[in-house]
Amino acid sequence: MQLTNRSKVVVQKEMSFMEKLYIPAILGGMKITMSHFFKKKATIQYPEQKREFSFVYRGKHILKRDEKGRENCTACGLCAVSCPAEAITIVADERQKGEEHLYREEKYAKVYEINMLRCIFCGLCEEACPKDAIYLTEELVPAQYNRNDFIYGKDKLVQPLGTSAHPKTYKPYKK
Amino acid sequence: MSDLFKVTIDGQTVEVAPGTSILNAARSIGGEIVPPAMCYYSKLKGSGGKCRTCLVEVSKGSEKDPRPMPKLVASCSTPIMDGMEVKNITSPRVLEARKGVVEFLLINHPLDCPVCDQAGECHLQDLSYEHGAARSRYEEERRTYDRIDIGDKIQLHMNRCILCYRCVFTADQITNDRKHGILFRGDKAEISTYIENVIENDFSGNVIDVCPVGALTDKTFRFKSRVWFVKPMNAHRSCTSCSGKVALWMSGDEVYRVTARKDTYGEVEEFICNTCRFDKKKASDWIIEGPRKIERTSVISLNKYEKGVKVEAPKKIGYGNTL
């Protein structure tokens, strides 16, 4: 039975004198190699050069601040409950008097951790967020030597103070 | 059998005792034809008739007088008549009216569900999800109040209150002296204590359980967790002042809060005392019976592996392998 017409019958015939010299075969191979020196390279010099990301690329998360620099997140837990990989852990706390410039609502996330090893970057947390607080950016999550280093706390996730909606770190493609 | 009245609700006939309200007749049938109720509470005398979410259409008054009732009636406070025919979900008028009622209830509601501790077990959330519109048309300023501490265990958020009066009836009927009530009238009305009076009564914590929204919440649970991260367990202890049968909301071995057990309609089965509710926050204080049944549609069932639906593994494995 023949399923395709591409099958080849293997024959083990004696090599001729020219084939036994190997030189034409080596030259043929070198020709292919040389021709690639002048072709467009498939790789890039990564840390210096970066590829253009897709408009909807989902990378490292960011916890947004509003225009007054207050954290948007109110620790409602919808991101954690929508997370299919159960990567998000939140501990909420009550905003004290005098912290109004830090947190937008009367409740805030004291601990907000994403386990980047569990995260599958599906973006459901972003979808679930009612407070416009979490977004997935174009940044990559780098490799680490320890498992503990993949658990990103608020120090790594919250948008740094004073930064505005920079396209590399913040990309509201929803609207 | 002759002293029972026959009533037909959405095409389903049931026989109930005279004097039963339409709502209770519907509850005796059960299922999706039961009108929602925000203020009616079967265990509290005099409750009902305030929120208007349980409006139904009476298409036939009774056997003797078959004329339909001209307006929609509140099913929680309208007694049935023999041969009455009621339309609930089969009536587009009712659904339209209910949508309007939800919009009215939400006029002054702050919609701060991400902050509110009641979110996930809030009846107003369920109601507006099932019957309300997706967006608010309200543009005016909502009435706002400051938070009030009623004692050190109960927090009153007047912003979220829908004025169902359940807590007032509870304090009146379950506890032996009532210190809070409704002050002012109309849209100025508010639940309040008399000059910040502290409610100190052994059963005062029950106002938290009867509150259908997040207006009265447990201060010992305030912002501790979300209801869908904690697992409700049936538990009991021997208590001298109440039955001691409660629902523990646990995560691991930690007891986050204690509430009374609630039935399908969100009503407390047995009122519990404040000692059980606020002071016994250790798993060793309780004899745990097992997990409570959670409705599959409830957010509380999310991320829990026991959802009340059991899937039987196939007994036969492989072909022709008869055991």
Coordinates of C-alpha atoms in Angstrom, one line a residue:
Chain A
M1 CA 0.0 0.0 0.0
Q2 CA 1.3 3.4 -0.9
L3 CA 0.0 6.4 1.0
T4 CA 1.9 9.1 -0.8
N5 CA 3.8 9.4 -4.0
R6 CA 6.8 10.9 -2.2
S7 CA 8.3 7.8 -0.9
K8 CA 11.8 6.8 -2.1
V9 CA 13.2 3.4 -2.4
V10 CA 16.6 3.2 -0.6
V11 CA 19.4 1.7 -2.5
Q12 CA 22.8 0.9 -1.2
K13 CA 24.9 1.0 -4.3
E14 CA 28.7 1.3 -4.5
M15 CA 29.9 4.9 -4.7
S16 CA 31.6 6.0 -7.8
F17 CA 35.2 7.3 -7.9
M18 CA 34.1 11.0 -8.0
E19 CA 31.8 10.4 -5.1
K20 CA 34.6 8.7 -3.1
L21 CA 36.7 11.8 -3.5
Y22 CA 34.1 13.8 -1.5
I23 CA 35.5 17.1 -2.8
P24 CA 32.5 18.0 -5.0
A25 CA 30.1 17.3 -2.2
I26 CA 32.2 19.4 0.2
L27 CA 32.3 22.2 -2.3
G28 CA 28.6 22.0 -2.8
G29 CA 28.1 22.2 1.0
M30 CA 30.5 25.1 1.3
K31 CA 28.6 26.9 -1.4
I32 CA 25.4 26.8 0.6
T33 CA 27.2 27.9 3.7
M34 CA 28.9 30.9 1.9
S35 CA 25.6 31.9 0.3
H36 CA 24.1 32.4 3.8
F37 CA 26.9 34.9 4.7
F38 CA 25.2 37.4 2.4
K39 CA 21.6 36.6 3.3
K40 CA 19.5 38.5 5.8
K41 CA 20.1 37.2 9.3
A42 CA 17.4 35.4 11.1
T43 CA 18.6 36.3 14.6
I44 CA 19.0 39.7 16.3
Q45 CA 21.3 41.0 19.0
Y46 CA 18.7 40.6 21.7
P47 CA 19.4 42.9 24.7
E48 CA 20.5 45.8 22.4
Q49 CA 18.0 45.2 19.6
K50 CA 14.4 44.2 20.3
R51 CA 11.8 42.8 18.0
E52 CA 8.6 44.6 17.5
F53 CA 5.9 43.0 19.7
S54 CA 2.4 42.3 18.6
F55 CA 0.0 45.0 19.6
V56 CA -1.8 42.5 21.9
Y57 CA 1.3 40.9 23.4
R58 CA 0.8 39.9 27.0
G59 CA 3.9 40.1 29.2
K60 CA 4.8 41.1 32.7
H61 CA 1.9 42.6 34.7
I62 CA 1.8 46.1 36.0
L63 CA -0.4 47.5 38.8
K64 CA -1.5 50.9 37.6
R65 CA -1.6 54.2 39.5
D66 CA -4.1 56.8 38.6
E67 CA -3.2 60.3 37.4
K68 CA -2.7 61.5 41.0
G69 CA -0.2 58.6 41.7
R70 CA -2.6 56.6 43.9
E71 CA -2.8 52.8 43.5
N72 CA -5.8 51.8 41.6
C73 CA -6.0 48.3 43.1
T74 CA -8.6 47.9 45.8
A75 CA -7.9 44.2 46.5
C76 CA -11.3 43.0 45.4
G77 CA -9.9 39.6 44.5
L78 CA -11.6 39.3 41.1
C79 CA -8.2 38.8 39.4
A80 CA -7.3 36.0 41.8
V81 CA -10.6 34.3 41.4
S82 CA -10.6 34.6 37.6
C83 CA -7.0 33.3 37.4
P84 CA -7.1 29.8 35.8
A85 CA -3.6 29.1 37.1
E86 CA -4.3 30.4 40.6
A87 CA -1.1 32.5 40.4
I88 CA -2.3 35.6 42.3
T89 CA -2.4 36.0 46.0
I90 CA -3.8 39.1 47.6
V91 CA -4.0 40.3 51.2
A92 CA -6.1 43.3 51.7
D93 CA -5.8 46.0 54.3
E94 CA -7.7 49.1 55.3
R95 CA -6.4 52.5 54.3
Q96 CA -5.5 54.6 57.3
K97 CA -6.0 58.3 57.7
G98 CA -3.2 60.2 55.9
E99 CA -2.7 57.5 53.3
E100 CA -5.3 59.0 50.9
H101 CA -2.5 60.0 48.5
L102 CA -1.3 56.4 48.2
Y103 CA -4.4 54.4 47.7
R104 CA -7.5 55.4 45.7
E105 CA -10.1 53.4 47.7
E106 CA -10.6 52.7 51.4
K107 CA -9.3 49.2 50.9
Y108 CA -6.0 48.4 49.3
A109 CA -3.7 45.4 48.6
K110 CA -1.1 45.0 51.3
V111 CA 0.3 42.0 49.6
Y112 CA -0.1 41.4 45.9
E113 CA 1.9 38.5 44.6
I114 CA 1.9 36.9 41.2
N115 CA 3.8 33.6 40.8
M116 CA 5.3 34.0 37.3
L117 CA 5.9 30.3 37.1
R118 CA 2.3 29.6 37.5
C119 CA 1.1 32.5 35.3
I120 CA 0.1 31.5 31.8
F121 CA -0.3 35.2 30.6
C122 CA -3.8 34.6 29.5
G123 CA -4.9 38.2 30.5
L124 CA -8.0 37.1 32.4
C125 CA -6.9 39.2 35.4
E126 CA -6.8 42.2 33.2
E127 CA -10.2 41.4 31.9
A128 CA -11.7 40.9 35.3
C129 CA -10.3 44.0 36.9
P130 CA -13.1 46.5 37.7
K131 CA -10.7 49.2 38.8
D132 CA -8.5 49.4 35.7
A133 CA -5.6 48.4 37.9
I134 CA -3.8 45.5 36.4
Y135 CA -2.5 45.4 32.9
L136 CA -0.2 43.0 31.0
T137 CA 2.7 44.9 29.4
E138 CA 5.1 44.2 26.6
E139 CA 7.9 43.5 29.1
L140 CA 9.2 40.0 29.3
V141 CA 9.6 38.1 32.6
P142 CA 13.3 37.3 32.7
A143 CA 14.8 34.0 33.6
Q144 CA 15.9 33.6 37.2
Y145 CA 18.1 31.2 39.1
N146 CA 15.8 30.7 42.1
R147 CA 12.1 29.8 42.2
N148 CA 11.5 32.4 44.8
D149 CA 12.6 35.1 42.5
F150 CA 9.6 34.4 40.2
I151 CA 7.1 35.4 42.9
Y152 CA 6.7 39.0 42.0
G153 CA 5.5 41.2 44.8
K154 CA 4.2 44.8 44.8
D155 CA 7.8 46.1 44.6
K156 CA 8.1 44.6 41.1
L157 CA 4.5 45.0 39.9
V158 CA 3.4 48.5 40.9
Q159 CA 4.0 51.2 38.4
P160 CA 6.9 53.3 39.6
L161 CA 5.9 56.7 41.0
G162 CA 6.2 59.6 38.6
T163 CA 6.1 57.4 35.4
S164 CA 3.3 58.1 33.1
A165 CA 1.6 55.9 30.6
H166 CA 4.7 54.9 28.8
P167 CA 4.0 52.7 25.8
K168 CA 6.7 50.2 26.8
T169 CA 5.3 49.6 30.3
Y170 CA 1.7 50.5 29.9
K171 CA -0.5 49.6 27.0
P172 CA -4.2 50.0 27.4
Y173 CA -5.2 48.2 24.2
K174 CA -8.7 47.5 25.5
K175 CA -10.1 50.9 24.6
Chain B
M1 CA -58.7 19.1 51.4
S2 CA -61.5 21.6 51.1
D3 CA -59.9 24.1 53.4
L4 CA -56.9 24.4 51.1
F5 CA -56.8 27.0 48.4
K6 CA -55.7 26.2 44.9
V7 CA -53.4 28.7 43.3
T8 CA -51.6 28.6 39.9
I9 CA -48.3 30.3 39.6
D10 CA -46.8 30.4 36.1
G11 CA -48.9 27.5 35.1
Q12 CA -47.9 25.3 38.2
T13 CA -50.8 24.6 40.5
V14 CA -50.2 24.2 44.3
E15 CA -52.6 23.9 47.2
V16 CA -51.8 26.0 50.2
A17 CA -53.5 27.0 53.4
P18 CA -55.7 30.2 53.3
G19 CA -53.8 33.3 54.4
T20 CA -50.5 32.2 52.8
S21 CA -48.9 34.9 50.7
I22 CA -48.3 34.5 47.0
L23 CA -44.5 34.5 47.7
N24 CA -44.8 31.6 50.2
A25 CA -47.0 29.7 47.8
A26 CA -44.4 30.1 45.1
R27 CA -41.7 29.0 47.5
S28 CA -43.6 25.9 48.2
I29 CA -43.4 25.1 44.5
G30 CA -39.7 26.3 44.3
G31 CA -37.5 26.8 41.3
E32 CA -37.2 29.8 39.2
I33 CA -40.8 31.0 39.5
V34 CA -40.1 32.2 43.1
P35 CA -40.1 36.0 43.0
P36 CA -37.0 37.6 44.5
A37 CA -37.4 39.3 47.8
M38 CA -35.1 41.9 49.3
C39 CA -37.1 43.0 52.3
Y40 CA -39.5 40.1 53.1
Y41 CA -38.1 37.7 55.7
S42 CA -40.2 34.7 56.7
K43 CA -38.8 34.7 60.2
L44 CA -39.6 38.3 61.0
K45 CA -43.1 39.4 61.6
G46 CA -44.3 42.4 59.7
S47 CA -41.4 42.4 57.2
G48 CA -42.1 42.7 53.5
G49 CA -43.9 45.2 51.3
K50 CA -41.1 47.7 51.1
C51 CA -38.7 46.9 48.3
R52 CA -41.2 46.0 45.6
T53 CA -38.9 43.5 43.9
C54 CA -41.4 40.6 44.4
L55 CA -44.1 42.3 42.3
V56 CA -46.2 39.8 40.4
E57 CA -49.2 40.0 38.0
V58 CA -52.5 38.5 39.2
S59 CA -54.2 37.5 36.0
K60 CA -57.2 36.0 37.7
G61 CA -58.3 37.2 41.1
S62 CA -60.1 34.1 42.4
E63 CA -62.6 31.5 41.4
K64 CA -65.5 33.7 42.5
D65 CA -64.2 36.9 41.1
P66 CA -62.1 36.1 38.1
R67 CA -61.2 39.7 37.2
P68 CA -57.5 40.3 37.1
M69 CA -56.0 42.8 39.5
P70 CA -55.4 46.1 37.8
K71 CA -51.9 46.7 39.0
L72 CA -49.0 44.5 39.9
V73 CA -49.1 43.4 43.5
A74 CA -46.3 42.7 46.0
S75 CA -46.4 38.9 46.3
C76 CA -44.9 38.9 49.8
S77 CA -47.9 40.7 51.4
T78 CA -50.8 39.6 49.2
P79 CA -52.6 36.6 50.5
I80 CA -53.8 34.0 48.0
M81 CA -57.4 33.4 47.0
D82 CA -58.9 30.2 45.9
G83 CA -58.4 29.7 42.2
M84 CA -56.0 32.6 41.9
E85 CA -53.7 32.7 38.8
V86 CA -50.4 34.5 39.2
K87 CA -47.9 35.3 36.5
N88 CA -44.3 35.9 37.5
I89 CA -41.6 35.2 35.0
T90 CA -44.2 34.6 32.2
S91 CA -45.4 38.1 32.4
P92 CA -43.4 40.7 30.5
R93 CA -45.0 43.4 32.6
V94 CA -43.5 42.0 35.7
L95 CA -40.1 41.7 34.2
E96 CA -40.2 45.2 33.0
A97 CA -41.4 46.5 36.4
R98 CA -38.7 44.5 38.2
K99 CA -36.1 46.0 36.0
G100 CA -37.4 49.5 37.0
V101 CA -37.4 48.5 40.7
V102 CA -33.8 47.4 40.5
E103 CA -32.9 50.7 38.9
F104 CA -34.6 52.6 41.7
L105 CA -32.9 50.5 44.4
L106 CA -29.5 51.2 42.7
I107 CA -30.1 55.0 42.5
N108 CA -28.3 55.7 45.7
H109 CA -26.3 52.5 45.9
P110 CA -22.6 53.4 45.7
L111 CA -21.7 50.3 43.6
D112 CA -18.5 49.8 45.6
C113 CA -18.7 46.1 45.3
P114 CA -14.9 45.7 44.9
V115 CA -14.5 47.2 48.4
C116 CA -17.7 45.8 50.0
D117 CA -17.4 42.7 52.1
Q118 CA -20.8 41.5 51.1
A119 CA -19.8 41.1 47.5
G120 CA -20.4 37.5 46.4
E121 CA -23.2 36.9 48.8
C122 CA -25.1 40.1 48.2
H123 CA -28.7 39.8 47.3
L124 CA -28.7 43.2 45.5
Q125 CA -25.8 42.0 43.4
D126 CA -27.7 38.8 42.4
L127 CA -30.9 40.8 41.8
S128 CA -29.4 43.4 39.6
Y129 CA -27.4 40.8 37.7
E130 CA -30.5 38.8 37.0
H131 CA -33.1 41.5 36.6
G132 CA -31.4 44.8 36.2
A133 CA -30.0 46.8 33.3
A134 CA -26.3 46.6 32.4
R135 CA -25.8 50.3 32.9
S136 CA -27.0 53.0 35.2
R137 CA -28.8 56.0 33.7
Y138 CA -28.4 57.9 37.0
E139 CA -26.3 61.0 36.7
E140 CA -27.2 63.0 39.8
E141 CA -25.2 63.0 43.0
R142 CA -25.8 59.9 45.2
R143 CA -26.5 60.5 48.9
T144 CA -23.5 59.8 51.0
Y145 CA -23.0 59.2 54.7
D146 CA -20.1 58.5 56.9
R147 CA -19.5 55.0 58.2
I148 CA -20.9 54.4 61.6
D149 CA -19.6 51.9 64.1
I150 CA -22.4 50.3 65.9
G151 CA -20.4 48.9 68.8
D152 CA -17.0 47.5 68.1
K153 CA -18.3 44.5 66.1
I154 CA -20.8 45.9 63.6
Q155 CA -20.1 48.4 60.9
L156 CA -23.0 50.4 59.3
H157 CA -22.5 51.7 55.8
M158 CA -25.5 53.8 55.3
N159 CA -24.6 54.4 51.6
R160 CA -25.3 50.8 50.7
C161 CA -28.6 50.6 52.6
I162 CA -31.7 49.9 50.7
L163 CA -34.0 50.5 53.7
C164 CA -35.5 47.1 53.8
Y165 CA -36.1 47.4 57.6
R166 CA -35.1 43.9 58.2
C167 CA -32.5 44.8 60.8
V168 CA -35.0 46.9 62.7
F169 CA -37.4 44.0 62.8
T170 CA -34.6 41.7 63.9
A171 CA -33.6 44.1 66.7
D172 CA -37.2 44.4 67.7
Q173 CA -38.2 40.8 67.7
I174 CA -35.0 38.8 68.3
T175 CA -33.3 41.0 70.8
N176 CA -35.1 42.4 73.8
D177 CA -34.3 46.0 73.5
R178 CA -33.9 47.9 70.3
K179 CA -31.6 50.8 70.1
H180 CA -31.6 51.6 66.4
G181 CA -34.3 52.4 63.9
I182 CA -35.1 54.5 60.9
L183 CA -34.7 58.3 61.3
F184 CA -36.1 60.9 58.9
R185 CA -38.4 60.3 56.0
G186 CA -38.4 59.6 52.3
D187 CA -35.1 59.6 50.6
K188 CA -33.6 61.2 53.7
A189 CA -34.4 58.1 55.8
E190 CA -31.5 56.4 57.4
I191 CA -30.8 53.5 59.7
S192 CA -29.4 55.0 62.8
T193 CA -28.8 54.5 66.5
Y194 CA -30.1 57.0 68.9
I195 CA -27.1 59.4 69.4
E196 CA -24.5 56.8 68.4
N197 CA -25.9 54.4 70.9
V198 CA -24.0 51.2 71.1
I199 CA -26.0 48.1 70.5
E200 CA -25.1 45.7 73.3
N201 CA -27.3 42.8 73.1
D202 CA -26.5 39.1 72.9
F203 CA -28.3 38.7 69.6
S204 CA -27.5 42.0 68.0
G205 CA -25.0 40.4 65.5
N206 CA -27.9 38.9 63.6
V207 CA -28.6 42.2 62.0
I208 CA -25.5 41.4 59.9
D209 CA -27.0 38.2 58.6
V210 CA -30.4 39.6 57.8
C211 CA -29.0 42.6 55.9
P212 CA -29.5 41.7 52.2
V213 CA -26.8 44.2 51.1
G214 CA -23.5 45.3 52.6
A215 CA -24.9 48.0 54.8
L216 CA -24.4 46.0 58.1
T217 CA -21.2 44.0 58.0
D218 CA -19.0 42.2 60.5
K219 CA -16.2 44.4 61.7
T220 CA -14.1 41.4 62.7
F221 CA -14.2 40.2 59.1
R222 CA -13.7 43.6 57.6
F223 CA -11.4 43.4 54.6
K224 CA -10.0 40.1 55.9
S225 CA -10.8 38.1 52.9
R226 CA -13.4 37.7 50.1
V227 CA -16.2 35.3 50.5
W228 CA -15.1 33.3 47.6
F229 CA -11.7 32.6 49.1
V230 CA -13.2 31.2 52.2
K231 CA -15.0 27.9 52.4
P232 CA -18.3 27.6 54.4
M233 CA -18.4 24.7 56.7
N234 CA -21.2 23.5 58.9
A235 CA -20.2 23.5 62.6
H236 CA -21.7 23.5 66.0
R237 CA -20.8 23.9 69.6
S238 CA -22.8 23.7 72.8
C239 CA -23.9 27.2 73.5
T240 CA -26.1 28.2 76.4
S241 CA -27.8 31.1 74.7
C242 CA -28.4 29.9 71.2
S243 CA -28.5 26.7 69.2
G244 CA -24.8 26.8 68.4
K245 CA -25.4 25.7 64.8
V246 CA -23.4 28.0 62.6
A247 CA -21.6 28.2 59.3
L248 CA -17.8 28.7 59.7
W249 CA -16.1 30.5 56.8
M250 CA -12.7 28.9 56.8
S251 CA -9.5 28.9 54.8
G252 CA -7.3 26.0 55.8
D253 CA -7.5 25.8 59.6
E254 CA -8.2 29.5 60.0
V255 CA -11.8 30.6 60.9
Y256 CA -12.4 33.9 59.1
R257 CA -15.9 34.5 60.3
V258 CA -18.9 32.9 61.8
T259 CA -22.4 33.4 60.4
A260 CA -25.7 31.7 60.9
R261 CA -26.7 29.0 58.4
K262 CA -28.7 30.3 55.6
D263 CA -31.3 28.5 53.4
T264 CA -31.9 28.7 49.7
Y265 CA -33.6 32.1 50.0
G266 CA -30.8 33.6 52.0
E267 CA -32.7 33.5 55.2
V268 CA -31.2 32.5 58.5
E269 CA -32.2 29.1 59.7
E270 CA -31.4 29.7 63.4
F271 CA -30.3 33.0 64.9
I272 CA -27.0 32.8 66.7
C273 CA -25.7 34.7 69.6
N274 CA -22.8 37.2 69.6
T275 CA -20.5 34.9 71.6
C276 CA -20.6 32.3 68.8
R277 CA -20.4 34.9 66.1
F278 CA -17.6 37.2 67.3
D279 CA -15.6 35.4 70.0
K280 CA -15.2 31.9 68.8
K281 CA -12.7 32.3 66.0
K282 CA -10.7 29.2 66.5
A283 CA -11.2 25.9 64.7
S284 CA -10.8 24.1 68.1
D285 CA -13.9 25.9 69.5
W286 CA -16.1 24.1 67.0
I287 CA -17.1 20.6 66.0
I288 CA -16.9 20.8 62.2
E289 CA -19.5 18.7 60.5
G290 CA -18.4 19.2 56.9
P291 CA -18.6 21.6 53.9
R292 CA -21.8 23.4 53.2
K293 CA -23.5 22.9 49.9
I294 CA -22.7 25.8 47.6
E295 CA -24.9 26.5 44.6
R296 CA -23.0 25.9 41.4
T297 CA -23.9 29.3 40.0
S298 CA -22.5 31.0 43.1
V299 CA -19.2 32.8 43.0
I300 CA -18.4 31.1 46.3
S301 CA -18.1 27.8 44.5
L302 CA -15.3 29.1 42.3
N303 CA -11.9 27.6 42.7
K304 CA -13.3 24.9 45.1
Y305 CA -13.1 21.4 44.0
E306 CA -16.3 20.3 45.5
K307 CA -19.2 21.9 43.6
G308 CA -22.1 19.7 44.7
V309 CA -22.2 17.9 41.4
K310 CA -20.9 14.4 41.6
V311 CA -19.7 12.6 38.5
E312 CA -19.7 8.9 38.7
A313 CA -16.7 7.2 37.3
P314 CA -17.6 4.6 34.7
K315 CA -17.8 1.1 36.2
K316 CA -16.8 -0.7 33.0
I317 CA -13.4 0.0 31.6
G318 CA -12.4 -1.3 28.2
Y319 CA -14.5 -3.3 25.7
G320 CA -16.6 -6.2 26.7
N321 CA -15.0 -6.2 30.1
T322 CA -18.1 -7.2 32.1
L323 CA -17.4 -7.3 35.8

